């Protein structure tokens, strides 16, 4: 069935295509319509009925042509080059019989019917089982079903019901009671009131030796008939219930299943003598080899439920194979053993357990085959010598039995492929540190760490009653140090259970030290380090080198592309694939472009740091330096390519090291920062943790322009705080001043006035001390803004003038434009439009000469304020519209929010209240999303005043109250009082009216 391309027997799906490339509803509906009539022309009228259910628009024909073009493009991009032909008769999709599940289903149905009529009923059962496996639910169940489809879907449903009845008869005839029970259960979901189906299900379960399930089925039948039809079961169903209660089969009086073939005449006794077979005093008992279940097992309830449904409920013609994979210590074996004990009753022919020793000395498949055959009570002399014949013999033995096989600690798919059953009702459960993605027919169950609730419950159970308070700070710290890894939790809990003198607080203190944490996580033969060593020892030298580097680098999510500087990209990708396969590294997220982000469990990260000899550990640090050096230079080049002049101090001086083999365009630079955004803060923390402080503060400062443009305040804070600590640690005063100025600017954006003043004043003092005039001028603008917003305009203007002087002195034209524009705001507040206009004209001219559209847009905002004060509101609107267009084109949401708020005010001035409301609402939403309370509060206040002027009291009160609350949050008492006064005035006017 690997040739399938299109599937409609269930939700519409493009087979073997990752994701869902076809999302639009109309093209999906069109494709389904064509696939219901493959290789035939479907009229435009029928397609229109399917797409618009008898009410097509006038443009239906043109729309259908558009959808066909879109559909062709999507299929071609997905690698499914199915020709959609066009003619006067309509449209047709060409697909082979084996490319569409519905066509393949009908073909197999015809083939199975022919084999059954020819008397080859065993082969017919296999073919019809293949047809049955194609169904994944009701046809096209994820789409709305128009009347135009009803005939085709009804035909498929009728064929399916006939298939189930035929397959049921064949399985009953061949004594496959378990397979019959699966089909009967499926039929009963569609027809739950058929007593004969219930009676046959009870007898089938009894014949399969599943007495408990037979009793449960009878009880459910009685309840269903009583609840829904208010009737009691008939005599035949009651008799089946009695048989279930007595725990004996009906011996097939008439359940449709013949009795097993029996010899009617007693066998001739064997002659006595030395060659006679020994008399067996006991029959062979089914194997029961499962290890002891853990009494304190906890968690994994959802996994257990899914695995139980898998191993007990699948079509027995195709035995279920479950692969439980995960990192060292995630509890794979414990889960498999617990599952085995839970489903024992469903496997009456035995449970076999084999340790495949994949992490140490992998067991030879040929020897494992022998062990399995001997476990099935085959005499040693009967085991074939040839491994291939052994494998065939095992498949034959399992075909007529219901056995559960647990293969623990498997190294690779090739180790166990010969051990897999071919047909029948047996099941295989596999545990492996590897994902075993190449094991045919297997269902994967990857294990991660516990969630917080599961972790706390395991600690409580293993430590003992009353030993720990799962709500205490010490226990939370213990679980955090363990990273919710089940093995680590079991170890620390066992230590608490065995050491009454060891308090949780003391254990938490010991685990706090990362350098000795793995030493603490061991007890007896249990040790996290030992478990991880087994996976590490299986790596090649190339893979182990990358693992050691990741230990130092991966303190959060990371991109594999960042690590490609230590070797060829292809080599790094191969090693990363292997680390993922053995579960030492996990995929954390995949972005819209298909780029993966990775993570490493914290205990595995500590393990990776500690493995290897002295030379290998030194190489890991050297590799780390190479990675950071490459990352820093790439950040510098990307920042330099951003489409605006950065108002701030760069961490490097002079030209970039180049030539650059792949120079960034502005759009490339933004796209790269967007894609790698989650890398920087963890990388900065990693540099600091490894003592590479110079890289830590420089990378933090180097991506400042992007952070300012995108207004990513959380990333700004998370990268600059550790960057500042690193700058101080390595004694770099200039680095400290740069990061303090940046953090001060961030604090202004967030209305955190105390932090802003602290960072800006300390940054200014350092810039003055080291004689950095540019830095002094830039930080002076920040201080001026702080003073202006705190109601101290005279002091603010002095700072702005000081900034202009310093930035003119060093020739920083962009900085000078910023300072002059800022100074103009003070003159505007004094209503001196002449001086303000002179400052703004100079700032605008500087921005134009620099070719900096972003600076030009920011100055236009101030010019608009000037025009409003001059009563020229129409010119203010034009200035703000031009400004907003620039901000939107650059993706600068922060400046755009202020532009929208100001444009809303300007629209009020020209009498366009509808446009004003739209702009102010947008500004409120963006300001709230960015956490900028200033713009949110001002826009809410202006909108409230606008509603008040229109006598819309309810909305006016809502937004004025919001403005007061927002300004109160940032301790802006003056503006909060202004909003409350407006509210009081509103209430007074309402009372007077």
PDB file of C-alpha atoms in Angstrom, residues 127-226:
ATOM      1  CA  UNK A 127      -6.976 -10.176   0.820  1.00  0.00           C
ATOM      2  CA  UNK A 128     -10.210  -8.952   2.385  1.00  0.00           C
ATOM      3  CA  UNK A 129      -8.334  -8.071   5.574  1.00  0.00           C
ATOM      4  CA  UNK A 130      -6.143  -5.769   3.481  1.00  0.00           C
ATOM      5  CA  UNK A 131      -9.279  -4.126   2.145  1.00  0.00           C
ATOM      6  CA  UNK A 132     -10.639  -3.774   5.686  1.00  0.00           C
ATOM      7  CA  UNK A 133      -7.425  -2.083   6.883  1.00  0.00           C
ATOM      8  CA  UNK A 134      -7.857   0.729   4.339  1.00  0.00           C
ATOM      9  CA  UNK A 135     -10.819   2.150   6.239  1.00  0.00           C
ATOM     10  CA  UNK A 136      -9.923   4.868   8.752  1.00  0.00           C
ATOM     11  CA  UNK A 137     -13.465   5.974   9.627  1.00  0.00           C
ATOM     12  CA  UNK A 138     -16.379   7.192   7.517  1.00  0.00           C
ATOM     13  CA  UNK A 139     -15.501   8.430   4.023  1.00  0.00           C
ATOM     14  CA  UNK A 140     -14.487  12.113   3.976  1.00  0.00           C
ATOM     15  CA  UNK A 141     -15.654  12.538   7.566  1.00  0.00           C
ATOM     16  CA  UNK A 142     -13.654  15.747   8.020  1.00  0.00           C
ATOM     17  CA  UNK A 143     -15.637  17.540   5.292  1.00  0.00           C
ATOM     18  CA  UNK A 144     -19.249  18.645   5.070  1.00  0.00           C
ATOM     19  CA  UNK A 145     -21.125  16.058   2.991  1.00  0.00           C
ATOM     20  CA  UNK A 146     -23.186  17.677   0.220  1.00  0.00           C
ATOM     21  CA  UNK A 147     -26.099  15.877  -1.372  1.00  0.00           C
ATOM     22  CA  UNK A 148     -24.023  15.522  -4.574  1.00  0.00           C
ATOM     23  CA  UNK A 149     -21.812  12.984  -2.757  1.00  0.00           C
ATOM     24  CA  UNK A 150     -24.502  10.934  -1.062  1.00  0.00           C
ATOM     25  CA  UNK A 151     -24.829   8.291  -3.792  1.00  0.00           C
ATOM     26  CA  UNK A 152     -21.080   7.606  -4.003  1.00  0.00           C
ATOM     27  CA  UNK A 153     -20.618   7.478  -0.231  1.00  0.00           C
ATOM     28  CA  UNK A 154     -23.684   5.265   0.236  1.00  0.00           C
ATOM     29  CA  UNK A 155     -22.199   2.820  -2.312  1.00  0.00           C
ATOM     30  CA  UNK A 156     -18.887   2.723  -0.417  1.00  0.00           C
ATOM     31  CA  UNK A 157     -20.687   2.236   2.920  1.00  0.00           C
ATOM     32  CA  UNK A 158     -22.716  -0.658   1.512  1.00  0.00           C
ATOM     33  CA  UNK A 159     -19.562  -2.312   0.151  1.00  0.00           C
ATOM     34  CA  UNK A 160     -17.897  -1.882   3.533  1.00  0.00           C
ATOM     35  CA  UNK A 161     -20.798  -3.499   5.417  1.00  0.00           C
ATOM     36  CA  UNK A 162     -20.776  -6.403   2.972  1.00  0.00           C
ATOM     37  CA  UNK A 163     -17.012  -6.770   3.434  1.00  0.00           C
ATOM     38  CA  UNK A 164     -17.348  -6.930   7.209  1.00  0.00           C
ATOM     39  CA  UNK A 165     -20.053  -9.599   7.018  1.00  0.00           C
ATOM     40  CA  UNK A 166     -18.013 -11.685   4.564  1.00  0.00           C
ATOM     41  CA  UNK A 167     -14.814 -11.330   6.571  1.00  0.00           C
ATOM     42  CA  UNK A 168     -16.668 -12.203   9.761  1.00  0.00           C
ATOM     43  CA  UNK A 169     -17.981 -15.431   8.206  1.00  0.00           C
ATOM     44  CA  UNK A 170     -14.508 -16.379   6.981  1.00  0.00           C
ATOM     45  CA  UNK A 171     -12.889 -15.809  10.373  1.00  0.00           C
ATOM     46  CA  UNK A 172     -15.589 -17.719  12.182  1.00  0.00           C
ATOM     47  CA  UNK A 173     -15.226 -20.557   9.713  1.00  0.00           C
ATOM     48  CA  UNK A 174     -11.481 -20.735  10.320  1.00  0.00           C
ATOM     49  CA  UNK A 175     -11.763 -20.635  14.115  1.00  0.00           C
ATOM     50  CA  UNK A 176     -10.245 -17.162  14.448  1.00  0.00           C
ATOM     51  CA  UNK A 177     -12.332 -16.195  17.448  1.00  0.00           C
ATOM     52  CA  UNK A 178     -10.254 -13.160  18.416  1.00  0.00           C
ATOM     53  CA  UNK A 179     -10.380 -11.761  14.897  1.00  0.00           C
ATOM     54  CA  UNK A 180     -14.114 -12.338  14.803  1.00  0.00           C
ATOM     55  CA  UNK A 181     -14.504 -10.454  18.094  1.00  0.00           C
ATOM     56  CA  UNK A 182     -12.707  -7.431  16.627  1.00  0.00           C
ATOM     57  CA  UNK A 183     -15.092  -7.302  13.663  1.00  0.00           C
ATOM     58  CA  UNK A 184     -18.165  -7.883  15.803  1.00  0.00           C
ATOM     59  CA  UNK A 185     -17.164  -5.012  18.083  1.00  0.00           C
ATOM     60  CA  UNK A 186     -16.861  -2.756  15.058  1.00  0.00           C
ATOM     61  CA  UNK A 187     -20.288  -3.794  13.780  1.00  0.00           C
ATOM     62  CA  UNK A 188     -21.867  -3.133  17.161  1.00  0.00           C
ATOM     63  CA  UNK A 189     -20.651   0.457  17.211  1.00  0.00           C
ATOM     64  CA  UNK A 190     -22.855   0.984  14.135  1.00  0.00           C
ATOM     65  CA  UNK A 191     -25.757  -1.251  15.176  1.00  0.00           C
ATOM     66  CA  UNK A 192     -25.757  -1.523  18.988  1.00  0.00           C
ATOM     67  CA  UNK A 193     -29.279  -3.004  19.226  1.00  0.00           C
ATOM     68  CA  UNK A 194     -28.696  -6.212  17.222  1.00  0.00           C
ATOM     69  CA  UNK A 195     -29.041  -9.059  19.760  1.00  0.00           C
ATOM     70  CA  UNK A 196     -27.564 -11.639  17.394  1.00  0.00           C
ATOM     71  CA  UNK A 197     -24.406  -9.559  17.037  1.00  0.00           C
ATOM     72  CA  UNK A 198     -24.127  -9.321  20.838  1.00  0.00           C
ATOM     73  CA  UNK A 199     -24.702 -13.070  21.202  1.00  0.00           C
ATOM     74  CA  UNK A 200     -22.037 -13.881  18.609  1.00  0.00           C
ATOM     75  CA  UNK A 201     -19.588 -11.461  20.284  1.00  0.00           C
ATOM     76  CA  UNK A 202     -20.041 -13.108  23.695  1.00  0.00           C
ATOM     77  CA  UNK A 203     -19.498 -16.587  22.234  1.00  0.00           C
ATOM     78  CA  UNK A 204     -16.507 -15.426  20.159  1.00  0.00           C
ATOM     79  CA  UNK A 205     -14.826 -13.977  23.253  1.00  0.00           C
ATOM     80  CA  UNK A 206     -15.492 -17.194  25.162  1.00  0.00           C
ATOM     81  CA  UNK A 207     -13.982 -19.233  22.353  1.00  0.00           C
ATOM     82  CA  UNK A 208     -10.891 -17.019  22.454  1.00  0.00           C
ATOM     83  CA  UNK A 209     -10.500 -17.704  26.175  1.00  0.00           C
ATOM     84  CA  UNK A 210     -11.356 -14.115  27.118  1.00  0.00           C
ATOM     85  CA  UNK A 211     -14.014 -14.920  29.718  1.00  0.00           C
ATOM     86  CA  UNK A 212     -13.827 -11.606  31.563  1.00  0.00           C
ATOM     87  CA  UNK A 213     -14.376  -9.674  28.341  1.00  0.00           C
ATOM     88  CA  UNK A 214     -17.279 -11.966  27.420  1.00  0.00           C
ATOM     89  CA  UNK A 215     -19.013 -11.195  30.728  1.00  0.00           C
ATOM     90  CA  UNK A 216     -18.403  -7.475  30.231  1.00  0.00           C
ATOM     91  CA  UNK A 217     -19.823  -7.653  26.700  1.00  0.00           C
ATOM     92  CA  UNK A 218     -22.981  -9.376  27.947  1.00  0.00           C
ATOM     93  CA  UNK A 219     -23.428  -6.797  30.723  1.00  0.00           C
ATOM     94  CA  UNK A 220     -23.041  -3.994  28.195  1.00  0.00           C
ATOM     95  CA  UNK A 221     -25.583  -5.629  25.883  1.00  0.00           C
ATOM     96  CA  UNK A 222     -28.141  -5.881  28.713  1.00  0.00           C
ATOM     97  CA  UNK A 223     -27.590  -2.254  29.709  1.00  0.00           C
ATOM     98  CA  UNK A 224     -27.761  -0.980  26.101  1.00  0.00           C
ATOM     99  CA  UNK A 225     -31.032  -2.798  25.379  1.00  0.00           C
ATOM    100  CA  UNK A 226     -32.553  -1.640  28.666  1.00  0.00           C
TER     101      UNK A 226
END
